[in-house]
């Protein structure tokens, strides 16, 4: 089993920045990909950004140019740098890891409000 723990969420004003972290409890020998998803109240969970095994990144259109996904293999950690935040970015953010199975973190709340 792999546990994923997100951190870095919080309350930020519009236009502000946050960096989310997702730390895995142990190293995984083979990873298909890792990603960040979010779920706003009353809405379905949606993809935010992914990073594949070879480092290819993919972003939802709504966050392109504002969010950046990256990883530190030595720390078993994936990051989501979020800039120019908007109120519509408010959601619970979840990270996942796909190997032979799919693992999810417990989520971290991001609230963008003045």
Tab-separated table of N, CA, C and O in Angstrom, residues 8-12 18 20 108-112:
chain	number	residue	atom	x	y	z
A	8	UNK	N	-0.427	22.040	2.062
A	8	UNK	CA	-0.212	23.321	1.391
A	8	UNK	C	-1.461	24.091	1.055
A	8	UNK	O	-1.378	25.224	0.563
A	9	UNK	N	-2.623	23.501	1.297
A	9	UNK	CA	-3.853	24.218	1.024
A	9	UNK	C	-4.093	25.327	2.030
A	9	UNK	O	-3.365	25.468	3.014
A	10	UNK	N	-5.116	26.127	1.765
A	10	UNK	CA	-5.439	27.214	2.679
A	10	UNK	C	-6.285	28.260	2.013
A	10	UNK	O	-6.837	28.046	0.934
A	11	UNK	N	-6.379	29.404	2.687
A	11	UNK	CA	-7.144	30.536	2.193
A	11	UNK	C	-6.191	31.536	1.549
A	11	UNK	O	-5.175	31.903	2.160
A	12	UNK	N	-6.502	31.970	0.350
A	12	UNK	CA	-5.662	32.923	-0.359
A	12	UNK	C	-6.558	33.911	-1.098
A	12	UNK	O	-7.670	33.558	-1.511
A	18	UNK	N	-0.286	29.567	-4.226
A	18	UNK	CA	-0.121	28.491	-3.255
A	18	UNK	C	0.675	27.376	-3.918
A	18	UNK	O	0.605	27.208	-5.139
A	20	UNK	N	0.940	23.290	-3.505
A	20	UNK	CA	0.485	22.054	-2.884
A	20	UNK	C	1.571	20.990	-3.018
A	20	UNK	O	2.288	20.937	-4.016
A	108	UNK	N	-6.870	18.321	0.152
A	108	UNK	CA	-6.543	19.530	0.892
A	108	UNK	C	-7.395	20.670	0.333
A	108	UNK	O	-7.553	20.806	-0.882
A	109	UNK	N	-7.953	21.458	1.236
A	109	UNK	CA	-8.882	22.518	0.832
A	109	UNK	C	-8.114	23.740	0.357
A	109	UNK	O	-7.196	24.218	1.042
A	110	UNK	N	-8.524	24.258	-0.790
A	110	UNK	CA	-8.019	25.531	-1.298
A	110	UNK	C	-9.209	26.469	-1.443
A	110	UNK	O	-10.182	26.137	-2.132
A	111	UNK	N	-9.133	27.613	-0.786
A	111	UNK	CA	-10.195	28.592	-0.856
A	111	UNK	C	-9.618	29.912	-1.350
A	111	UNK	O	-8.664	30.430	-0.746
A	112	UNK	N	-10.175	30.408	-2.446
A	112	UNK	CA	-9.713	31.674	-3.020
A	112	UNK	C	-10.831	32.700	-2.814
A	112	UNK	O	-11.897	32.605	-3.427
